[in-house]
């Protein structure tokens, strides 16, 4: 089953609110004598005002699940609907709503915000939006900076009014791309650089522009070509500059000033010298570089929290350390209308009316062939953690509620993965046998591509839709090491149960573990203490950066209690 075949109405089908009572009152008023005209006009205005107040409230009420209308909640909804629509201040009004429905409609598909943005984050986002408008493509500042780059002019970057840029070159799968964009945006926010994305990915086709009045897509005319082929061995690379200066900060800064740009290679398997970037405080090394080009495939935010230069600002931006990706993702990533249609039609057709929704994300790293030990791991995890009910071998008598004509509790299971084999087996399990609890369990899988085709727009549209659908569940199980899973639970603000990566084709024991936070894992962290300038276990330097559950050497953010 593919997402394109799913039917539903989504948010475009709204109940008609025409205020018929008010119209009938106006018709009746037509028989009143002429000298009562001002009174009639006042009554029309009153009726119209009632309609305008009631319409958004009623629309909000019918679109929010688990939010029954009550008289007590009427005025609360009227006062909070705009705030919820703007995600607590993360977003600003003024975008053309029809051009990107998900930007303002996504709030109606969640119960509440899992974490609220700080006032300082909101302030800095507004400042960055102004920076993007002042420095982005199409502005005089961008044309001048691009011309200097094209000519090879060595700008020392000391002009406080000049614009500085971070050009991101993400690669690998869509999950990698999304994590890379969130990381690069935070770095751009910390260093006052305009963020521009390489067009060689599908991001521009599946995501709306996040910045009002500005684009974040790198123009085709950008002077440096073949960005995807840059490596850490080019003379402009951070690695090369550090080696050349032999660790001398002043020498490195001077070397950077003699280059028209600096290239930072942050592949998950990059070298020791590349990772010294995470200790660079921007003021000593990269301050003079008007252009920083960055190639990365993952989430490097935890490493930024290890840099003393950013410590105070990051604390003000994110008082809760386990909400960084969640907040950045809801600010940056708004699916295009085509993708949003896939999401809402599937949600409204299969998930909306269930009492409980469980997401199961399956990623197999040992090939595309289905494996029995993976299926056993999924079933063991969901059983031991009481995420799915047990089944009985003999049909039990009907539950009292069902026998009396009442509704049974329902559970919808959303499965995502390249193969349909795991979904078919779990669906068959709950079709052939009744549950011990009497619950009705329905199992769905939007698509099964069989092979990963990263970079193909249609494939990535389905992938993004499934990530968002996973984020719309109530609880979630994900596969260890999977960036797809990280994005899915991060979008939903869900702390996942993570299935450990199997070894030797054997189901791990235990099969899964509840994560310490909803933050993604950094797969290629530095092993260097910025304060002492020595090698160190970076998972033990500060309480809010710890090792990941699924990758013992990886790093993730947690909020210490």
Coordinates of C-alpha atoms in Angstrom, one line a residue:
X1 CA 0.0 0.0 0.0
X2 CA 1.4 3.4 -0.9
X3 CA 0.6 6.8 0.5
X4 CA -0.7 8.0 -2.8
X5 CA -3.6 5.5 -2.6
X6 CA -4.8 6.6 0.7
X7 CA -8.0 8.7 0.7
X8 CA -9.2 11.2 3.2
X9 CA -10.1 14.8 3.7
X10 CA -7.3 16.3 5.7
X11 CA -7.6 19.8 7.0
X12 CA -9.0 21.1 3.8
X13 CA -12.5 19.7 4.6
X14 CA -13.8 22.1 7.2
X15 CA -17.4 22.1 8.6
X16 CA -19.5 24.9 7.1
X17 CA -20.1 27.6 9.6
X18 CA -22.5 30.0 7.9
X19 CA -24.4 31.2 11.0
X20 CA -27.8 30.3 9.6
X21 CA -29.6 31.6 12.7
X22 CA -28.2 35.0 12.1
X23 CA -29.2 35.0 8.4
X24 CA -32.8 33.9 9.3
X25 CA -32.9 36.8 11.8
X26 CA -31.8 39.2 9.1
X27 CA -34.5 37.9 6.7
X28 CA -37.1 38.4 9.4
X29 CA -35.9 41.9 10.1
X30 CA -36.7 42.8 6.5
X31 CA -40.4 43.3 7.5
X32 CA -39.5 46.0 10.1
X33 CA -40.5 49.6 9.3
X34 CA -37.9 51.8 7.6
X35 CA -37.3 54.1 10.7
X36 CA -35.9 51.1 12.5
X37 CA -33.0 50.8 10.0
X38 CA -30.2 51.8 12.5
X39 CA -31.4 49.2 15.0
X40 CA -31.4 46.5 12.2
X41 CA -27.9 47.5 11.2
X42 CA -26.6 47.2 14.7
X43 CA -28.2 43.8 15.0
X44 CA -26.5 42.7 11.7
X45 CA -23.2 43.8 13.0
X46 CA -23.7 42.0 16.3
X47 CA -24.6 38.8 14.5
X48 CA -21.7 39.1 12.2
X49 CA -19.3 39.7 15.1
X50 CA -20.6 36.5 16.8
X51 CA -19.9 34.5 13.6
X52 CA -16.4 35.9 13.3
X53 CA -15.6 35.0 17.0
X54 CA -17.3 31.6 16.9
X55 CA -15.9 30.4 13.5
X56 CA -12.2 29.9 14.4
X57 CA -13.1 28.5 17.8
X58 CA -15.5 25.9 16.2
X59 CA -12.9 25.1 13.5
X60 CA -10.2 24.6 16.2
X61 CA -12.6 22.4 18.3
X62 CA -13.5 20.0 15.5
X63 CA -9.9 19.6 14.3
X64 CA -8.3 18.9 17.7
X65 CA -8.6 15.3 18.9
X66 CA -9.2 14.6 22.5
X67 CA -10.6 18.1 23.0
X68 CA -14.4 17.9 23.5
X69 CA -16.2 21.2 23.5
X70 CA -17.5 22.5 26.8
X71 CA -18.8 25.9 27.7
X72 CA -15.9 26.3 30.1
X73 CA -13.4 25.7 27.3
X74 CA -15.0 28.0 24.8
X75 CA -13.2 31.2 25.8
X76 CA -10.0 29.4 26.5
X77 CA -9.9 28.1 23.0
X78 CA -10.7 31.5 21.6
X79 CA -7.8 33.1 23.4
X80 CA -5.2 30.3 22.9
X81 CA -5.9 29.2 19.3
X82 CA -3.6 31.9 17.7
X83 CA -0.8 31.1 20.2
X84 CA -1.0 27.4 19.5
X85 CA -1.1 28.0 15.8
X86 CA 2.2 29.9 16.1
X87 CA 3.7 27.2 18.3
X88 CA 4.1 29.4 21.3
X89 CA 5.9 32.1 19.4
X90 CA 8.3 30.0 17.4
X91 CA 6.5 31.1 14.2
X92 CA 5.4 34.5 13.0
X93 CA 2.2 35.3 11.2
X94 CA 2.2 36.8 7.8
X95 CA 3.1 33.8 5.5
X96 CA 0.7 33.0 2.7
X97 CA -1.1 30.1 4.5
X98 CA -2.2 28.5 1.2
X99 CA 1.4 28.2 0.0
X100 CA 2.4 26.0 3.0
X101 CA -0.5 24.6 4.9
X102 CA 1.6 22.7 7.3
X103 CA 3.2 25.8 8.8
X104 CA 0.1 26.9 10.7
X105 CA -2.1 23.7 10.5
X106 CA 0.3 21.3 12.2
X107 CA -0.6 22.6 15.6
X108 CA -4.1 21.1 15.3
X109 CA -2.6 17.6 15.0
X110 CA -1.0 17.7 18.4
X111 CA -2.4 17.7 21.9
X112 CA 0.0 20.3 23.2
X113 CA 3.6 21.5 22.7
X114 CA 5.9 19.0 24.4
X115 CA 8.3 21.8 25.3
X116 CA 7.7 25.6 25.1
X117 CA 10.3 27.9 23.6
X118 CA 12.2 30.3 25.8
X119 CA 11.7 34.1 25.4
X120 CA 15.3 34.4 24.5
X121 CA 15.0 31.8 21.7
X122 CA 12.0 33.6 20.2
X123 CA 14.0 36.9 20.3
X124 CA 17.0 35.3 18.6
X125 CA 14.9 33.7 15.9
X126 CA 13.4 37.1 15.1
X127 CA 16.9 38.6 14.9
X128 CA 18.0 35.8 12.6
X129 CA 15.1 36.2 10.3
X130 CA 16.1 39.9 9.9
X131 CA 19.6 38.7 9.2
X132 CA 18.4 36.3 6.5
X133 CA 16.4 39.1 4.9
X134 CA 19.3 41.6 5.0
X135 CA 22.0 39.1 3.8
X136 CA 20.2 36.4 1.8
X137 CA 20.1 35.8 -2.0
X138 CA 18.7 38.6 -3.9
X139 CA 20.1 41.3 -1.6
X140 CA 22.9 43.7 -2.4
X141 CA 24.9 42.3 0.4
X142 CA 24.7 38.8 -1.0
X143 CA 25.6 40.0 -4.5
X144 CA 28.7 41.8 -3.2
X145 CA 29.8 38.9 -1.1
X146 CA 29.4 36.4 -4.0
X147 CA 31.3 38.8 -6.3
X148 CA 34.2 38.9 -3.8
X149 CA 34.1 35.1 -3.5
X150 CA 34.1 34.7 -7.3
X151 CA 37.1 37.0 -7.7
X152 CA 39.0 35.2 -4.9
X153 CA 39.2 38.5 -3.0
X154 CA 40.5 37.9 0.5
X155 CA 38.2 39.7 2.8
X156 CA 39.4 39.9 6.4
X157 CA 35.8 40.1 7.6
X158 CA 36.6 42.9 10.1
X159 CA 33.7 45.1 8.9
X160 CA 31.0 44.7 11.5
X161 CA 28.3 45.5 9.0
X162 CA 29.3 42.9 6.4
X163 CA 27.3 39.7 6.1
X164 CA 28.8 36.3 6.9
X165 CA 27.5 33.0 5.5
X166 CA 27.2 29.3 6.4
X167 CA 26.7 27.1 3.3
X168 CA 25.5 23.7 4.3
X169 CA 26.2 20.7 2.1
X170 CA 24.1 17.8 3.6
X171 CA 24.2 14.3 2.2
X172 CA 23.1 10.7 2.6
X173 CA 19.5 10.0 3.5
X174 CA 16.7 12.4 4.3
X175 CA 17.0 11.7 8.1
X176 CA 20.7 12.7 7.9
X177 CA 19.8 15.8 5.9
X178 CA 17.2 17.0 8.5
X179 CA 19.6 16.4 11.4
X180 CA 22.4 18.2 9.6
X181 CA 20.1 21.3 8.8
X182 CA 19.0 21.6 12.4
X183 CA 22.6 21.4 13.6
X184 CA 23.9 23.9 11.0
X185 CA 21.1 26.3 11.8
X186 CA 21.9 26.4 15.5
X187 CA 25.6 27.0 14.6
X188 CA 24.5 29.9 12.3
X189 CA 22.3 31.3 15.1
X190 CA 25.3 31.2 17.5
X191 CA 27.7 32.8 15.1
X192 CA 25.4 35.3 13.3
X193 CA 25.7 33.8 9.9
X194 CA 23.0 33.5 7.2
X195 CA 22.3 29.9 6.4
X196 CA 22.1 28.7 2.8
X197 CA 21.4 25.1 1.7
X198 CA 23.0 23.3 -1.3
X199 CA 20.4 22.6 -3.9
X200 CA 21.7 19.1 -4.7
X201 CA 19.3 17.5 -2.2
X202 CA 15.5 17.1 -2.2
X203 CA 15.1 19.4 0.8
X204 CA 13.8 22.3 -1.4
X205 CA 11.2 20.0 -2.9
X206 CA 9.8 18.5 0.4
X207 CA 10.1 21.5 2.8
X208 CA 8.7 25.0 2.7
X209 CA 11.0 28.0 3.2
X210 CA 11.3 28.8 6.9
X211 CA 12.4 32.4 6.9
X212 CA 9.8 35.2 6.1
X213 CA 10.8 37.3 3.1
X214 CA 14.0 35.3 2.4
X215 CA 15.1 32.1 0.8
X216 CA 17.6 29.6 2.3
X217 CA 18.3 27.9 -1.0
X218 CA 21.8 28.6 -2.5
X219 CA 21.5 30.2 -5.9
X220 CA 22.5 28.2 -8.9
X221 CA 25.0 30.9 -9.8
X222 CA 27.0 30.3 -6.6
X223 CA 30.7 30.7 -7.6
X224 CA 31.9 27.4 -6.1
X225 CA 30.7 24.4 -8.0
X226 CA 30.4 20.6 -7.2
X227 CA 30.0 21.2 -3.5
X228 CA 29.2 17.6 -2.9
X229 CA 32.7 16.7 -4.0
X230 CA 34.6 18.8 -1.6
X231 CA 36.8 17.0 0.9
X232 CA 38.8 17.8 4.0
X233 CA 42.0 17.6 1.8
X234 CA 41.3 20.9 -0.1
X235 CA 43.6 23.8 0.8
X236 CA 40.6 25.8 2.1
X237 CA 39.6 23.0 4.6
X238 CA 39.6 23.6 8.3
X239 CA 41.7 20.4 8.7
X240 CA 44.4 21.7 6.4
X241 CA 44.5 25.1 8.2
X242 CA 44.8 23.5 11.6
X243 CA 47.6 21.2 10.4
X244 CA 49.4 24.1 8.7
X245 CA 49.3 26.2 11.9
X246 CA 50.4 23.3 14.1
X247 CA 47.7 24.2 16.7
X248 CA 48.6 27.8 16.9
X249 CA 45.3 29.8 17.1
X250 CA 46.8 33.1 15.8
X251 CA 48.5 31.3 13.0
X252 CA 45.3 29.5 12.1
X253 CA 43.4 32.8 12.2
X254 CA 45.9 34.3 9.8
X255 CA 45.7 31.4 7.5
X256 CA 41.9 31.6 7.4
X257 CA 42.1 35.3 6.6
X258 CA 44.2 34.5 3.5
X259 CA 41.4 32.2 2.1
X260 CA 38.2 33.4 0.4
X261 CA 36.3 30.6 2.3
X262 CA 36.9 27.9 4.8
X263 CA 35.5 24.4 4.3
X264 CA 34.6 22.3 7.3
X265 CA 34.2 18.5 6.8
X266 CA 32.1 17.1 9.6
X267 CA 31.4 13.6 8.3
X268 CA 30.6 11.2 11.1
X269 CA 34.0 9.6 10.4
X270 CA 36.0 12.9 10.1
X271 CA 39.5 13.3 11.6
X272 CA 40.8 14.6 14.9
X273 CA 41.8 17.9 13.2
X274 CA 38.3 18.3 11.7
X275 CA 36.7 17.9 15.1
X276 CA 38.7 20.7 16.6
X277 CA 36.1 22.8 14.9
X278 CA 33.9 22.0 17.9
X279 CA 36.3 23.8 20.2
X280 CA 36.7 26.8 17.9
X281 CA 35.1 29.8 19.7
X282 CA 34.5 31.6 16.4
X283 CA 36.2 34.8 17.7
X284 CA 39.7 33.4 17.3
X285 CA 39.6 31.4 14.1
X286 CA 36.6 31.7 11.8
X287 CA 35.6 35.2 12.7
X288 CA 37.5 36.5 9.6
X289 CA 36.0 34.0 7.2
X290 CA 33.0 35.6 5.4
X291 CA 32.1 32.2 3.9
X292 CA 32.1 28.9 5.8
X293 CA 31.2 25.8 3.8
X294 CA 30.1 22.8 5.8
X295 CA 29.6 19.2 4.8
X296 CA 27.9 17.0 7.4
X297 CA 25.5 14.1 7.6
X298 CA 24.3 14.1 11.1
X299 CA 23.4 15.8 14.4
X300 CA 26.4 17.6 16.0
X301 CA 24.5 19.8 18.5
X302 CA 25.8 17.9 21.6
X303 CA 29.3 19.0 20.6
X304 CA 28.3 22.6 20.6
X305 CA 27.2 22.3 24.2
X306 CA 30.8 21.2 25.1
X307 CA 32.2 24.5 23.9
X308 CA 32.7 27.0 26.7
X309 CA 32.3 29.9 24.2
X310 CA 28.7 29.0 23.6
X311 CA 27.7 27.7 27.1
X312 CA 26.0 30.8 28.4
X313 CA 24.0 31.5 25.2
X314 CA 22.9 27.9 24.8
X315 CA 21.6 27.9 28.4
X316 CA 19.5 31.0 27.7
X317 CA 18.2 29.6 24.4
X318 CA 17.4 26.2 25.8
X319 CA 16.8 26.1 29.6
X320 CA 15.7 22.5 29.1
X321 CA 18.5 20.7 27.3
X322 CA 16.3 17.8 26.0
X323 CA 14.2 20.1 23.7
X324 CA 16.8 21.5 21.2
X325 CA 15.9 19.4 18.2
X326 CA 12.2 19.4 19.0
X327 CA 12.0 23.2 19.0
X328 CA 14.4 23.8 16.1
X329 CA 12.5 21.2 14.0
X330 CA 9.1 22.8 14.6
X331 CA 10.6 26.2 13.6
X332 CA 12.5 24.9 10.5
X333 CA 10.7 21.9 9.0
X334 CA 7.3 22.5 7.4
X335 CA 6.3 19.9 4.7
X336 CA 5.2 21.2 1.4
X337 CA 1.5 20.9 0.5
X338 CA 2.0 17.7 -1.4
X339 CA 3.7 16.0 1.5
X340 CA 1.2 17.5 4.0
X341 CA -1.6 16.0 1.9
X342 CA 0.0 12.6 2.3
X343 CA 0.3 13.1 6.0
X344 CA -3.2 14.4 6.8
X345 CA -5.0 12.0 4.5
X346 CA -3.3 9.0 6.1
X347 CA -3.8 10.4 9.6
X348 CA -7.5 11.2 9.2
X349 CA -8.2 7.8 7.5
X350 CA -6.3 5.5 9.9
X351 CA -5.0 7.1 13.1
X352 CA -7.4 9.9 14.0
X353 CA -10.2 7.9 15.7
X354 CA -8.1 5.5 17.6
X355 CA -7.9 5.6 21.4
X356 CA -4.1 4.9 21.4
X357 CA -1.5 5.2 18.7
X358 CA 1.8 3.3 18.7
X359 CA 4.6 4.0 16.2
X360 CA 7.1 1.3 15.3
X361 CA 10.0 2.3 13.0
X362 CA 12.0 -0.5 11.6
X363 CA 15.5 0.0 10.1
X364 CA 17.7 -3.0 9.1
X365 CA 21.4 -2.3 8.4
X366 CA 22.2 -5.8 7.2
X367 CA 20.5 -5.7 3.8
X368 CA 17.0 -5.5 2.5
X369 CA 16.1 -9.2 3.2
X370 CA 13.6 -9.6 6.1
X371 CA 15.0 -11.3 9.2
X372 CA 13.2 -13.4 11.8
X373 CA 15.4 -12.2 14.6
X374 CA 14.3 -8.6 13.8
X375 CA 10.6 -9.6 14.0
X376 CA 11.3 -11.4 17.3
X377 CA 13.0 -8.3 18.6
X378 CA 10.0 -6.1 17.7
X379 CA 7.5 -8.5 19.4
X380 CA 9.7 -8.9 22.5
X381 CA 10.1 -5.2 23.0
X382 CA 6.4 -4.3 22.5
X383 CA 5.4 -7.2 24.8
X384 CA 7.9 -6.6 27.6
X385 CA 7.2 -2.9 27.7
X386 CA 3.4 -3.4 27.6
X387 CA 3.1 -1.5 24.3
X388 CA 1.1 -4.1 22.5
X389 CA -1.4 -6.5 24.2
X390 CA -1.0 -10.2 24.3
X391 CA -3.2 -12.5 22.2
X392 CA -5.1 -15.6 23.3
X393 CA -5.1 -18.9 21.5
X394 CA -8.9 -19.5 22.2
X395 CA -11.5 -16.9 21.5
X396 CA -12.6 -15.5 24.8
X397 CA -16.2 -14.5 25.6
X398 CA -16.9 -10.9 24.4
X399 CA -16.0 -8.2 26.9
X400 CA -18.9 -6.8 28.9
X401 CA -18.8 -3.5 27.1
X402 CA -18.9 -5.1 23.7
X403 CA -21.7 -7.5 24.7
X404 CA -23.7 -4.6 25.9
X405 CA -23.3 -2.8 22.6
X406 CA -20.5 -0.5 23.9
X407 CA -17.4 0.4 22.0
X408 CA -14.1 -1.5 22.6
X409 CA -10.9 0.4 23.1
X410 CA -8.9 0.7 19.9
X411 CA -5.2 0.8 19.2
X412 CA -3.7 1.9 15.9
X413 CA -0.2 0.7 15.1
X414 CA 1.8 2.7 12.5
X415 CA 4.7 0.8 11.1
X416 CA 7.4 2.3 8.8
X417 CA 10.2 0.5 7.0
X418 CA 11.5 -0.5 3.6
X419 CA 10.0 -4.0 3.9
X420 CA 6.4 -4.9 4.4
X421 CA 7.2 -8.4 5.8
X422 CA 7.3 -7.2 9.5
X423 CA 4.1 -5.3 9.1
X424 CA 2.3 -8.3 7.5
X425 CA 3.4 -10.6 10.3
X426 CA 2.3 -8.3 13.1
X427 CA -1.0 -7.5 11.3
X428 CA -1.7 -11.2 10.9
X429 CA -1.0 -11.8 14.5
X430 CA -3.8 -9.5 15.6
X431 CA -6.1 -10.6 12.8
X432 CA -5.9 -14.4 13.5
X433 CA -6.1 -14.0 17.4
X434 CA -8.1 -11.9 19.8
X435 CA -6.3 -9.8 22.3
X436 CA -6.3 -10.7 26.0
X437 CA -7.4 -7.2 26.9
X438 CA -10.3 -7.0 24.4
X439 CA -8.6 -4.2 22.5
X440 CA -9.1 -3.9 18.8
X441 CA -5.6 -3.6 17.3
X442 CA -5.2 -2.3 13.7
X443 CA -1.8 -2.3 12.0
X444 CA -0.9 0.0 9.1
X445 CA 2.1 0.8 6.9
X446 CA 2.0 3.7 4.5
X447 CA 4.6 2.5 2.1
X448 CA 7.3 -0.1 1.6
X449 CA 9.9 1.0 -0.9
X450 CA 12.0 -2.2 -0.5
X451 CA 15.2 -0.3 -1.2
X452 CA 16.4 3.1 0.0
X453 CA 16.4 5.7 -2.8
X454 CA 17.7 8.8 -1.0
X455 CA 17.7 11.9 -3.1
X456 CA 14.7 11.0 -5.3
X457 CA 12.0 13.5 -4.6
X458 CA 9.1 11.0 -4.6
X459 CA 10.9 8.6 -2.2
X460 CA 11.8 11.5 0.1
X461 CA 8.3 12.8 0.1
X462 CA 7.1 9.5 1.4
X463 CA 9.9 9.3 3.9
X464 CA 9.1 12.8 5.3
X465 CA 5.4 12.0 5.5
X466 CA 6.2 8.9 7.5
X467 CA 8.5 10.7 9.9
X468 CA 5.7 13.2 10.6
X469 CA 3.2 10.4 11.0
X470 CA 5.5 8.7 13.6
X471 CA 5.6 12.0 15.4
X472 CA 1.7 12.0 15.6
X473 CA 1.6 8.8 17.6
X474 CA 1.4 8.6 21.4
X475 CA 4.3 6.2 22.0
X476 CA 7.0 5.1 19.7
X477 CA 9.6 2.3 19.2
X478 CA 12.6 3.0 17.0
X479 CA 15.6 1.2 15.6
X480 CA 19.0 2.0 17.1
X481 CA 21.4 4.0 15.0
X482 CA 18.6 5.2 12.7
X483 CA 18.5 8.9 11.8
X484 CA 15.0 8.3 10.4
X485 CA 13.9 7.2 13.8
X486 CA 15.6 10.1 15.5
X487 CA 13.7 12.6 13.4
X488 CA 10.4 10.7 13.9
X489 CA 10.4 10.7 17.7
X490 CA 12.1 14.2 17.8
X491 CA 9.3 15.7 15.7
X492 CA 6.7 14.3 18.1
X493 CA 8.4 15.2 21.3
X494 CA 8.3 11.5 22.2
X495 CA 10.9 9.7 24.4
X496 CA 11.3 6.5 22.4
X497 CA 11.9 2.9 23.3
X498 CA 15.1 2.2 21.3
X499 CA 15.7 -1.3 19.9
X500 CA 19.4 -2.2 20.1
X501 CA 21.2 -3.1 16.9
X502 CA 21.4 -6.9 16.7
X503 CA 24.8 -8.7 16.4
X504 CA 25.3 -12.0 14.8
X505 CA 21.7 -12.2 13.6
X506 CA 20.5 -12.7 17.2
X507 CA 17.8 -10.9 19.0
X508 CA 19.4 -8.7 21.7
X509 CA 18.6 -9.2 25.4
X510 CA 17.0 -6.9 26.5
X511 CA 15.5 -6.2 23.1
X512 CA 15.0 -2.4 23.8
X513 CA 15.4 0.3 26.3
X514 CA 13.5 3.5 27.1
X515 CA 15.7 6.5 26.1
X516 CA 16.9 9.1 28.5
X517 CA 15.5 11.9 26.3
X518 CA 13.9 12.6 23.0
X519 CA 17.1 14.1 21.6
X520 CA 18.9 12.5 18.6
X521 CA 22.3 10.9 19.0
X522 CA 25.5 12.3 17.6
X523 CA 27.3 9.4 15.9
X524 CA 30.8 10.9 15.4
X525 CA 31.5 13.0 18.5
X526 CA 34.8 14.6 19.4
X527 CA 37.0 13.0 22.1
X528 CA 38.6 16.3 23.2
X529 CA 38.1 18.6 26.2
X530 CA 38.0 22.2 24.9
X531 CA 38.9 23.5 28.4
X532 CA 41.9 21.4 29.2
X533 CA 43.0 21.0 25.5
X534 CA 43.4 17.2 26.1
X535 CA 41.7 14.1 25.0
X536 CA 38.7 13.1 27.2
X537 CA 35.6 11.1 27.5
X538 CA 33.2 13.8 26.3
X539 CA 30.2 11.9 27.6
X540 CA 31.3 12.8 31.2
X541 CA 32.3 16.4 31.0
X542 CA 29.0 18.1 31.7
X543 CA 25.8 16.5 33.1
X544 CA 23.6 17.4 30.2
X545 CA 25.7 15.6 27.5
X546 CA 25.8 11.9 28.0
X547 CA 26.4 8.7 25.9
X548 CA 23.6 7.4 23.8
X549 CA 21.6 4.2 24.6
X550 CA 22.0 2.7 21.1
X551 CA 25.6 3.8 20.4
X552 CA 28.0 3.6 23.4
X553 CA 30.5 6.2 22.0
X554 CA 27.8 8.6 20.7
X555 CA 26.6 11.7 22.5
X556 CA 23.1 13.1 23.2
X557 CA 21.6 15.9 25.2
X558 CA 19.6 15.1 28.3
X559 CA 18.0 17.3 31.0
X560 CA 19.5 16.3 34.3
X561 CA 16.8 16.1 37.0

